[in-house]
Coordinates of C-alpha atoms in Angstrom, one line a residue:
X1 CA 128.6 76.3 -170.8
X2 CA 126.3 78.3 -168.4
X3 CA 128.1 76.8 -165.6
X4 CA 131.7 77.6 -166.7
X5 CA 130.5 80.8 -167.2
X6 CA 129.1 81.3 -163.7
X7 CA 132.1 79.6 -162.0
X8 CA 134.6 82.1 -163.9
X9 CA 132.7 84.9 -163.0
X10 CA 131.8 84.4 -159.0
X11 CA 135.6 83.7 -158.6
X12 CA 137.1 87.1 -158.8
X13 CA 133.5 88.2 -156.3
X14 CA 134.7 85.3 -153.5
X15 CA 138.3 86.1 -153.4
X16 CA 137.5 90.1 -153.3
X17 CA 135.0 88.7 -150.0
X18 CA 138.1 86.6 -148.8
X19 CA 140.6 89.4 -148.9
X20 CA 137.9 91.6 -147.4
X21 CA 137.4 89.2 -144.1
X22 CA 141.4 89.2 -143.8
X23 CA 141.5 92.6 -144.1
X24 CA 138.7 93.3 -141.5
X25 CA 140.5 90.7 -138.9
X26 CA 143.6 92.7 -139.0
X27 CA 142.2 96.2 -138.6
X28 CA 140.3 96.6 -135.6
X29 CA 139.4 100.4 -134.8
X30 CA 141.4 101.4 -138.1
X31 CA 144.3 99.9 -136.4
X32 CA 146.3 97.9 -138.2
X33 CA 147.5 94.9 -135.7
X34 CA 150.0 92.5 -136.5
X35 CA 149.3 88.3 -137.0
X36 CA 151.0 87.9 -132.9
X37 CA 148.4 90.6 -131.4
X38 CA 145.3 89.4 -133.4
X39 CA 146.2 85.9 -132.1
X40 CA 146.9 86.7 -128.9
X41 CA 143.9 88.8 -128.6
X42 CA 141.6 85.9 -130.5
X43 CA 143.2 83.2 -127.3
X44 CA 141.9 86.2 -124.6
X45 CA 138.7 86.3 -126.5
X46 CA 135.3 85.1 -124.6
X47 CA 132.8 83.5 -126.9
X48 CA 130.2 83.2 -124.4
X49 CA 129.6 82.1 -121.0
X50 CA 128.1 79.4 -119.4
X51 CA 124.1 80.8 -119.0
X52 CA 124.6 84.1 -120.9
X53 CA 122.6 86.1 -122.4
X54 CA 123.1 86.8 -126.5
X55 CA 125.6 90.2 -126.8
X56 CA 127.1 91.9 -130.1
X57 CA 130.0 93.5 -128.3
X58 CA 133.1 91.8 -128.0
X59 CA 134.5 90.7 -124.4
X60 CA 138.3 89.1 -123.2
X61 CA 139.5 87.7 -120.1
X62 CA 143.0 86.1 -119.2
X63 CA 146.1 87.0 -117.5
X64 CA 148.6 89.2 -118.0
X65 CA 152.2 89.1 -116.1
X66 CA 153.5 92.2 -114.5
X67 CA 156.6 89.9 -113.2
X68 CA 158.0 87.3 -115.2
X69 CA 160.6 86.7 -112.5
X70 CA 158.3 86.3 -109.4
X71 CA 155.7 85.0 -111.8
X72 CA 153.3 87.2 -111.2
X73 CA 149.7 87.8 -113.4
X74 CA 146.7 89.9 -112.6
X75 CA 143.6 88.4 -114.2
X76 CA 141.5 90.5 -116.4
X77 CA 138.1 90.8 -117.8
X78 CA 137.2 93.4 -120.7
X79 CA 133.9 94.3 -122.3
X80 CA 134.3 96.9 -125.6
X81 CA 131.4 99.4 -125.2
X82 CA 128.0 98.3 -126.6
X83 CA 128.1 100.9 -129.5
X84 CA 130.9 102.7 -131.4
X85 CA 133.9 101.1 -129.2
X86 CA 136.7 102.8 -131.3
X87 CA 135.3 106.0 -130.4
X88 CA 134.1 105.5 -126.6
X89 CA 137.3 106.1 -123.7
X90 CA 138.9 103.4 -121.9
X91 CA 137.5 103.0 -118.4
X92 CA 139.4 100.8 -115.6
X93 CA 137.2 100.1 -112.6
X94 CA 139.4 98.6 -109.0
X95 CA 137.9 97.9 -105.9
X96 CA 139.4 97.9 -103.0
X97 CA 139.9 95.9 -99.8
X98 CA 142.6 96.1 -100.0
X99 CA 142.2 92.7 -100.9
X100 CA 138.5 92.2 -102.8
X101 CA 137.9 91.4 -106.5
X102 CA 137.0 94.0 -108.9
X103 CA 135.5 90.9 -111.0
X104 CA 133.2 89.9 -107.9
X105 CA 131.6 93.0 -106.9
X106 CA 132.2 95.3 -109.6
X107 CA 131.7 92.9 -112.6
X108 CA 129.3 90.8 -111.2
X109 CA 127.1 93.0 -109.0
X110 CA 127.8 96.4 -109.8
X111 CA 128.2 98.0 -112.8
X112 CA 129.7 95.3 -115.2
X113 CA 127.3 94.1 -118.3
X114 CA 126.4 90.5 -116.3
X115 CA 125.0 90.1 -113.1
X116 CA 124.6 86.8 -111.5
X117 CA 121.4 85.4 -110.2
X118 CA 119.8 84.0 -107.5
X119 CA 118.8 80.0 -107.8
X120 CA 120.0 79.6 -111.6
X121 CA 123.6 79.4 -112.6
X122 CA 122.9 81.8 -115.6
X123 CA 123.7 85.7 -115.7
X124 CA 121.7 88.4 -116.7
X125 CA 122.2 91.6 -118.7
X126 CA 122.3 95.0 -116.6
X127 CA 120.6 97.5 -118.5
X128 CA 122.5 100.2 -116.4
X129 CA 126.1 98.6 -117.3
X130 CA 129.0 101.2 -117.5
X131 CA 129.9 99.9 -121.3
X132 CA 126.7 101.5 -122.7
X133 CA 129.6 104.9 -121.8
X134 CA 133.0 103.5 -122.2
X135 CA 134.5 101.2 -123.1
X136 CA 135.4 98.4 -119.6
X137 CA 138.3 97.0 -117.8
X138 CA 138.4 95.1 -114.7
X139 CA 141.2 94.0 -113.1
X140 CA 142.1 92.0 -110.0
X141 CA 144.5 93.4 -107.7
X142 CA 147.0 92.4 -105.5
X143 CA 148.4 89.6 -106.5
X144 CA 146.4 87.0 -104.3
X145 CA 143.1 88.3 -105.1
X146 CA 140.5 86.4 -107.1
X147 CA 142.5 84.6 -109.8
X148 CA 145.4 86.3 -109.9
X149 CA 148.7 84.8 -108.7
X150 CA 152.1 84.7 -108.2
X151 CA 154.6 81.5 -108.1
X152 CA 156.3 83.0 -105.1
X153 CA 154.4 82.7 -102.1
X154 CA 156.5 85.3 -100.5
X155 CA 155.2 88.4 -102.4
X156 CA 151.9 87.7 -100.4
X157 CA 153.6 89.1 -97.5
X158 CA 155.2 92.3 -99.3
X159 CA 152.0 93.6 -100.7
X160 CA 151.0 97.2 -100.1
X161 CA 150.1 100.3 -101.5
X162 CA 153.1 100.6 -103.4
X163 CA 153.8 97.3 -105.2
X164 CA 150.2 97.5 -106.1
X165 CA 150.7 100.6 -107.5
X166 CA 153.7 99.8 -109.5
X167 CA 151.8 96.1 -110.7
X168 CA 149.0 97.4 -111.9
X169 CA 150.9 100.1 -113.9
X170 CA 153.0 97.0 -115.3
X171 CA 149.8 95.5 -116.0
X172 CA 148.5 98.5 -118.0
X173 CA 152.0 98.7 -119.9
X174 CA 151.5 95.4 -120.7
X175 CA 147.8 95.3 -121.6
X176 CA 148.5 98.1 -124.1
X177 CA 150.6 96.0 -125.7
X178 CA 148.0 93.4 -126.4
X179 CA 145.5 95.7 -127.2
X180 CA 147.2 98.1 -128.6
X181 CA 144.4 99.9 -130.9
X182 CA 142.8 101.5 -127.4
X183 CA 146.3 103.1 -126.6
X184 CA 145.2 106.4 -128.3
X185 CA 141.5 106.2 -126.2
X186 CA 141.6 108.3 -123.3
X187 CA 142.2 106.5 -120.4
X188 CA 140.2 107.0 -116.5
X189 CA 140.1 105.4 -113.2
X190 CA 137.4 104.7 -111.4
X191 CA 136.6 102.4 -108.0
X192 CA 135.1 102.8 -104.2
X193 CA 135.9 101.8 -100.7
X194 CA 140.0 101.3 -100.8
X195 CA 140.4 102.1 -104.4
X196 CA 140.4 105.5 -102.6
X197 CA 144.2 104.8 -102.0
X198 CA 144.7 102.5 -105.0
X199 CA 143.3 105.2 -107.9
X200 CA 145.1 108.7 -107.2
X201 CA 148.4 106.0 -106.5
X202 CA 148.1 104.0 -109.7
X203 CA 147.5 107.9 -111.5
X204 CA 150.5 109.4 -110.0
X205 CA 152.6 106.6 -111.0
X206 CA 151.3 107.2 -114.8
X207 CA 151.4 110.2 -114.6
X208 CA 155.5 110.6 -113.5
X209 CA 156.0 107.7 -115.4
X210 CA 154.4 109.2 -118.2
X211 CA 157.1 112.3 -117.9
X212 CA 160.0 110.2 -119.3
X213 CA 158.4 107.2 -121.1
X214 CA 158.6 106.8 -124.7
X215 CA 155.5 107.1 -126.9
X216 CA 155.3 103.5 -126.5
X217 CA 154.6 103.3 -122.8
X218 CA 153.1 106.8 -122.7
X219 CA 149.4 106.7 -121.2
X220 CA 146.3 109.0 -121.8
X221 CA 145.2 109.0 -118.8
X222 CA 142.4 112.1 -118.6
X223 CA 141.0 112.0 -115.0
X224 CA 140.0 109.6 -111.6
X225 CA 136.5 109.6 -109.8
X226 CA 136.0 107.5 -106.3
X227 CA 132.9 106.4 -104.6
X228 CA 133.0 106.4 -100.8
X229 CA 136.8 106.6 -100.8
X230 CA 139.2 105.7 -98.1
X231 CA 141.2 109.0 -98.5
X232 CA 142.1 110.5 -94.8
X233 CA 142.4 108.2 -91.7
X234 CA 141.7 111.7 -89.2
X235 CA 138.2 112.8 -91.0
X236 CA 137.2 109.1 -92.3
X237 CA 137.0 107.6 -89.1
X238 CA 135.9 111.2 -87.5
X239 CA 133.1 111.1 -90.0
X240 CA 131.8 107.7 -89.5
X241 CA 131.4 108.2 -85.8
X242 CA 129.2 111.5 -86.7
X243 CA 127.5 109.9 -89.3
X244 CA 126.4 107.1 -86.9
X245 CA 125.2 109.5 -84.4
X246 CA 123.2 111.8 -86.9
X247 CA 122.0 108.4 -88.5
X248 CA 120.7 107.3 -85.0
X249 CA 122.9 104.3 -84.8
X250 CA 124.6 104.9 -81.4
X251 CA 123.7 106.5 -78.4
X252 CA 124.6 109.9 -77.1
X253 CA 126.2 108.3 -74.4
X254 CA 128.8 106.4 -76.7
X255 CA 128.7 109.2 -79.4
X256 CA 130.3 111.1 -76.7
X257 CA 132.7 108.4 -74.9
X258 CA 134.4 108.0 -78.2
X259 CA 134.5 111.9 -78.7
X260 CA 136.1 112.5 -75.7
X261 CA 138.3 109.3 -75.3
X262 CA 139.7 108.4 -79.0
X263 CA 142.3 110.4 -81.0
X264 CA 141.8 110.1 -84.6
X265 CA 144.4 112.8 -85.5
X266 CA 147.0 110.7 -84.2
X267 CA 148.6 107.8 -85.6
X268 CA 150.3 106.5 -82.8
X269 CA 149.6 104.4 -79.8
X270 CA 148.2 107.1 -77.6
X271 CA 145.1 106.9 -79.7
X272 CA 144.3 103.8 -78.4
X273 CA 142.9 103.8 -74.4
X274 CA 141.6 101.0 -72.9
X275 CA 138.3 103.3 -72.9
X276 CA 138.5 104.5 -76.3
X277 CA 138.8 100.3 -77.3
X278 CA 135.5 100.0 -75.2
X279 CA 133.4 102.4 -76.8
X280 CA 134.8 101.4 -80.5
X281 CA 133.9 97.7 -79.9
X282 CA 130.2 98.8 -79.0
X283 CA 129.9 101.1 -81.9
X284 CA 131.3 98.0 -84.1
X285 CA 128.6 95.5 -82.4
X286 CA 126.1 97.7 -83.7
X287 CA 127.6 96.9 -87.2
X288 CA 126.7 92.7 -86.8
X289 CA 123.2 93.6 -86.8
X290 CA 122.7 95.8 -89.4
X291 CA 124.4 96.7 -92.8
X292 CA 127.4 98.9 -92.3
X293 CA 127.7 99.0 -96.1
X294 CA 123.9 100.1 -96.6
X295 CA 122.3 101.2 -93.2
X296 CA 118.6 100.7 -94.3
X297 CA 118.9 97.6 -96.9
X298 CA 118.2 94.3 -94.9
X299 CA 121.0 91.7 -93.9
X300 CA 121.1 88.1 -95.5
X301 CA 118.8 86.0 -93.7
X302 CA 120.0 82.7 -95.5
X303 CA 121.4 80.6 -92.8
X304 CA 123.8 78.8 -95.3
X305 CA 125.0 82.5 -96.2
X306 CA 128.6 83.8 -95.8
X307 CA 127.5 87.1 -96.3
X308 CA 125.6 87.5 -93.0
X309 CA 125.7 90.6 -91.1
X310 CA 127.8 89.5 -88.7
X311 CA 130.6 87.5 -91.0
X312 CA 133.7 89.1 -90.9
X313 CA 137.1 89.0 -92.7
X314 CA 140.3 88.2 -91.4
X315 CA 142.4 91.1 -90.0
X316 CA 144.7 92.6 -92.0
X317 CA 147.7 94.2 -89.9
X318 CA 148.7 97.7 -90.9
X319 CA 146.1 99.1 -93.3
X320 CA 144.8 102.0 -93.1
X321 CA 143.1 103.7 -91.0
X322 CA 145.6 102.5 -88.2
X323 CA 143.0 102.6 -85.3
X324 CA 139.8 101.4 -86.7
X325 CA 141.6 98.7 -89.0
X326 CA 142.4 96.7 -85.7
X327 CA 138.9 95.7 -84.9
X328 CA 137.3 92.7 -86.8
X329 CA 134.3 94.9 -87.5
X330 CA 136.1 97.1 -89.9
X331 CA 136.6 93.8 -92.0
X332 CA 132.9 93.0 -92.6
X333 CA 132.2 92.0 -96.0
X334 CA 129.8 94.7 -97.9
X335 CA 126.7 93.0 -98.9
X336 CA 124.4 94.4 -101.9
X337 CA 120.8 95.7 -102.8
X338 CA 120.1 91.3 -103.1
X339 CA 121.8 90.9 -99.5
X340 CA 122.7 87.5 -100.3
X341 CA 123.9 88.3 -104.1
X342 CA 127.5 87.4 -103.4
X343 CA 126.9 84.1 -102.8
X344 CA 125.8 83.5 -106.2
X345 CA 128.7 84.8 -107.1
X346 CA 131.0 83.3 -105.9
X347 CA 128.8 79.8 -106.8
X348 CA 128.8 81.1 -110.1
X349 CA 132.7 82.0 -110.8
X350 CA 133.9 78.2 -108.9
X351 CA 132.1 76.6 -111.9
X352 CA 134.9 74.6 -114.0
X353 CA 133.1 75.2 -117.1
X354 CA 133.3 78.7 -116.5
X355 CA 136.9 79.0 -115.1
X356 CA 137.4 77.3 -118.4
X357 CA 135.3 79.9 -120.2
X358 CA 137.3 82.6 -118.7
X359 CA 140.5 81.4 -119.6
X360 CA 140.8 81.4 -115.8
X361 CA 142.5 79.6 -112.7
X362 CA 145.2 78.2 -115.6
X363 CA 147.4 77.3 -112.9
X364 CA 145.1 75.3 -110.4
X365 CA 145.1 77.8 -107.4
X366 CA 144.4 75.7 -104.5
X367 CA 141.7 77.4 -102.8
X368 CA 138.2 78.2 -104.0
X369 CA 137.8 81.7 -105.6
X370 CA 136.1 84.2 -103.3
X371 CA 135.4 88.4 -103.4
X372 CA 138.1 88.7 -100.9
X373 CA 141.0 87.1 -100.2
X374 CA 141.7 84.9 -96.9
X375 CA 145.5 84.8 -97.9
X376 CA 146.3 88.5 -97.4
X377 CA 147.2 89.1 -93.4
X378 CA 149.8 91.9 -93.5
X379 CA 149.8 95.2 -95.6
X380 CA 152.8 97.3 -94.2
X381 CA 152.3 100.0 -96.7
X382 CA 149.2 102.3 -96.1
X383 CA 150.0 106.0 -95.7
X384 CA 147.6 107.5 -93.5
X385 CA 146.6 109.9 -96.0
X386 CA 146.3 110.3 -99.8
X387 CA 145.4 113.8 -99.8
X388 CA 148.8 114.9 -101.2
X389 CA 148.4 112.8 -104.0
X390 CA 145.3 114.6 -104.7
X391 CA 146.6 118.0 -104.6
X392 CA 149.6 116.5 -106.8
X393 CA 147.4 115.7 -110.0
X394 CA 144.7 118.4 -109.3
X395 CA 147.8 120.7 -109.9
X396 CA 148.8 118.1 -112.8
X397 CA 145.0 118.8 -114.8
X398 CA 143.5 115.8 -114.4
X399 CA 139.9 115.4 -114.3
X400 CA 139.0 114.7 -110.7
X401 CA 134.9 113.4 -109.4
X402 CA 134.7 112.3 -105.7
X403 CA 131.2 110.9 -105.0
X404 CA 129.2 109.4 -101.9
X405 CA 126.1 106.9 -101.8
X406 CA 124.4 108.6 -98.7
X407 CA 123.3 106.0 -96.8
X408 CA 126.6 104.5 -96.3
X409 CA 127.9 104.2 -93.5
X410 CA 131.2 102.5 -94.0
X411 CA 132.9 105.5 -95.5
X412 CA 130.0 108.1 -94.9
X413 CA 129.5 111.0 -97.3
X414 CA 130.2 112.9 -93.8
X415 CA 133.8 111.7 -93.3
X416 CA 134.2 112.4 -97.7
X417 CA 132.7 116.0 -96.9
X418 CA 135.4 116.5 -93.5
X419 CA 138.2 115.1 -96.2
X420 CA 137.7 117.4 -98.5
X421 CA 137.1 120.9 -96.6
X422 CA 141.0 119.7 -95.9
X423 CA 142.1 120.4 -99.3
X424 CA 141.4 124.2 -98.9
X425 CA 139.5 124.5 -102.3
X426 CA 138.0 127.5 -103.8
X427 CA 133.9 126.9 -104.6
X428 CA 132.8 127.4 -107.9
X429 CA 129.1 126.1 -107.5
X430 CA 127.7 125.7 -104.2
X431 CA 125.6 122.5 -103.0
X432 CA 123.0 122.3 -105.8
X433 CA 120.8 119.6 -106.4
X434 CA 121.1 117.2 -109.7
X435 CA 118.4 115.3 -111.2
X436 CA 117.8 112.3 -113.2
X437 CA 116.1 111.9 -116.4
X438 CA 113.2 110.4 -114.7
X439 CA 112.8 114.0 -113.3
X440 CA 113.8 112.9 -109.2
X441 CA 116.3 114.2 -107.7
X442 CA 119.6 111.6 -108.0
X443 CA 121.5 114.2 -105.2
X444 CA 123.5 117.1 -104.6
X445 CA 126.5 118.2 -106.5
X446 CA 129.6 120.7 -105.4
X447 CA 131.6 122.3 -107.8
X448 CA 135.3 122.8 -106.2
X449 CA 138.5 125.1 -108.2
X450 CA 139.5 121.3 -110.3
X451 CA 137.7 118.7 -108.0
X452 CA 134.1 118.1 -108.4
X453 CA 132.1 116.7 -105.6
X454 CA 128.9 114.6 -105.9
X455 CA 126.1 112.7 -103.4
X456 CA 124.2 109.7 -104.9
X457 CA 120.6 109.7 -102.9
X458 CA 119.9 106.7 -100.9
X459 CA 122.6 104.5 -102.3
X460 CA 124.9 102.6 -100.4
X461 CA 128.6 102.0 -100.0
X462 CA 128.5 100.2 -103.2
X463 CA 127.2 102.9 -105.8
X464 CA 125.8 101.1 -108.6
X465 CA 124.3 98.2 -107.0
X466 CA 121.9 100.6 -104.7
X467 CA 121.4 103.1 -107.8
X468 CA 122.5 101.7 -110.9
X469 CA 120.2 104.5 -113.3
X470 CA 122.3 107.3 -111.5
X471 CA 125.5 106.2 -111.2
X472 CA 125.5 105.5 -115.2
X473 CA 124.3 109.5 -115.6
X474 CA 127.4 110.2 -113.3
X475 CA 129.9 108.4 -115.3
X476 CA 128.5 109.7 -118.3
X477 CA 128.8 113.3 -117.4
X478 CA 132.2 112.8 -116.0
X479 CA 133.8 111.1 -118.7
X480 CA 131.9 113.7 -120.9
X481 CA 133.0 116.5 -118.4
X482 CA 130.0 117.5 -118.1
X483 CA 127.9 118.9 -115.2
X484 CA 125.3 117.2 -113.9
X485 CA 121.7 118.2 -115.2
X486 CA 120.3 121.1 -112.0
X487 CA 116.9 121.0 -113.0
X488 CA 114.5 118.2 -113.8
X489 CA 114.7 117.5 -117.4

């Protein structure tokens, strides 16, 4: 009798515990998704990886086609924020190349929640990862890069600015769709290095798409910051030669050959003299000895390494900036704070087991994944400046944060500050200092009329490898809109 009476009483107390998990699975941020999205969602979703480290939030990877007739996908990797995802924004993070993986260096060794490690094919948790503020996209893009593909082998040769543009909005589209209940969140951009071209493009074409689409396709996109940007071909390559001089890298003697004998306002051939090529390929040679990327960090001494100082990429014809572009120095792969931290990388993401665990490589691309891609030779599209753009969605209202590792000295916070006393902008707050919560000084911030400006102190080309504490400050205070903290705290 006592047992009837148990069974007919915990019945109704499961069933209320069964409807409540069904109910819970189909509302995710108090959004309601349909059976299709949960499931499609549940195939992107990553249980764990080979060698990581235990995590509560939840993470996804897998493709998503921004061509069905070409048969093109970008491949994808998403972490929800540590706490309170329905509440934190919805952060994209590209680098650039054009040509490198977001997953490689940004996921992997800058400011994604695993980093790889040296010797052990395990990752480890960054206590400085950006998901702690927002909530964390990465994509790889062009077509070609990483794990993404395309079934016709032709679209390698048409990539450029614009159809990289125009996929990763179609990617974005398309990734709303599947994960619908962060449509609402707002929506930034960030990235370094060539993401300098590919972030104000990709937020121009949201935001004039974003004038006639339907509430649907409509984006929130909020603001853009980039870190030691490509922006201006004139005052980029200008302020690297300046930087190298002040920096002690070159002599007077060729500081002042290239001064006098190369043209950087011009885009055409007469920039390029037979003594102007001279003096560029010994300031480049300079570059295979130490670390353009990170002038005092030391090169990888490993002898098996691909990441030595003097490796460089192949040449891509007709990126910007059109002089410096055609010597093989300007295709040097960056290295990190761990020199020789890309090559567990790349060991690291060839594993089957965790291809497999990515829901990655589904279409067995024949070639080894790597940061950047060998297959891309020829980017035809690359508009010598992308200050308009700029000027366009300042005058639009979005949120815009330019900031500079100083000890670059691929895109030196000298050739940033040269691009962007070209935009002609009213000061607000004059060079001030800004400080970390460890009371040091993390660098100096300029407040501009809807552009803010900021240096990161002794970091290199790749912001939060060299100072991962301050670059989480900075993209909490800019997604925040906040200013940066002027006295020690």
């Amino acid at each position: 009798m006592a047992v009837t009476y148990f069974s007919t009483n915990i019945l109704p107390f499961l069933l209320l515990l069964l409807l409540l998990s069904v109910i819970s699975l189909s509302l995710v941020h108090g959004f309601a998704l349909s059976k299709e999205v949960l499931a499609r969602q549940e195939a992107d979703r990553v249980i764990k990886l080979p060698g990581q480290p235990p995590v509560k939030f939840r993470q996804y990877a897998g493709y998503v086609t921004v061509n069905e007739t070409h048969g093109r996908a970008l491949f994808y990797w998403f972490f929800e924020a540590t706490e309170n995802p329905e509440e934190k924004p919805l952060l994209l993070w590209l680098n650039g190349g054009p040509g490198c993986s977001s997953i490689g260096y940004g996921e992997a060794e800058e400011l994604g929640p695993f980093l790889t490690r040296k010797g052990k094919p395990e990752l480890k948790l960054n206590p400085y990862s950006w998901n702690k503020a927002a909530n964390l996209l990465f994509v790889e893009s062009p077509v070609g890069v990483g794990f993404s593909y395309t079934n016709t082998s032709e679209d390698i040769k048409q990539l450029g600015d614009t159809v990289t543009a125009k996929d990763s909005y179609a990617f974005l589209i398309n990734w709303f769709k599947r994960f619908p209940q962060f449509k609402s969140h707002k929506f930034y951009i960030a990235g370094e290095s060539y993401a300098g071209h590919y972030i104000p493009q990709l937020a121009e074409v949201i935001y004039d798409s974003n004038k006639k689409a339907s509430r649907e396709n409509h984006i929130n996109l909020k603001g853009i910051t980039v870190g030691n940007a490509l922006l201006d071909d004139e005052t980029d390559q200008t302020g690297m030669i300046d930087y190298a001089w002040d920096h002690a890298v070159i002599s007077d003697e060729l500081y002042h050959n290239i001064k006098t004998h190369c043209n950087f306002s011009s885009s055409g051939d007469q920039q390029y003299s037979t003594t102007c090529g001279l003096a560029l390929n010994q300031y480049f040679d300079v570059y295979t000895i130490i670390d353009m990327y990170s002038l005092y960090s030391p090169v990888c001494a490993d002898s098996n390494s691909s990441f030595v100082a003097n490796r460089a990429l192949p040449r891509i014809q007709g990126i910007a900036p059109k002089l410096f572009s055609k010597y093989d120095g300007w295709r040097r792969k960056p290295t990190g704070y761990d020199p020789c931290a890309s090559d567990y990388t790349e060991a690291y993401l060839n594993r089957p087991e965790v291809q497999k665990a990515l829901h990655a490589n589904v279409t067995n691309i024949p070639y080894q994944w790597s940061h950047c891609s060998v297959k891309i030779s020829f980017w035809p599209d690359s508009p010598s400046s992308i200050l308009p753009i700029i000027k366009k969605l300042r005058a639009g209202g979005l949120r815009i944060w330019v900031y500079s590792g100083d000890t670059d000295g691929r895109i030196p916070v000298t050739s940033t500050r040269l691009t962007l006393r070209k935009l002609g902008l009213k000061t607000l707050q004059e060079w001030t200092p800004w400080y970390t919560n460890n009371k040091q000084v993390g660098g100096w911030t300029v407040e501009y009329d809807g552009l803010t400006f900021v240096t990161i102190r002794g970091a290199g080309h790749q912001v939060p490898t060299f100072a991962p504490r301050q670059s989480l400050q900075l993209v909490q205070h800019f997604l925040a809109n906040k200013k940066l903290p002027s006295k020690a705290f």
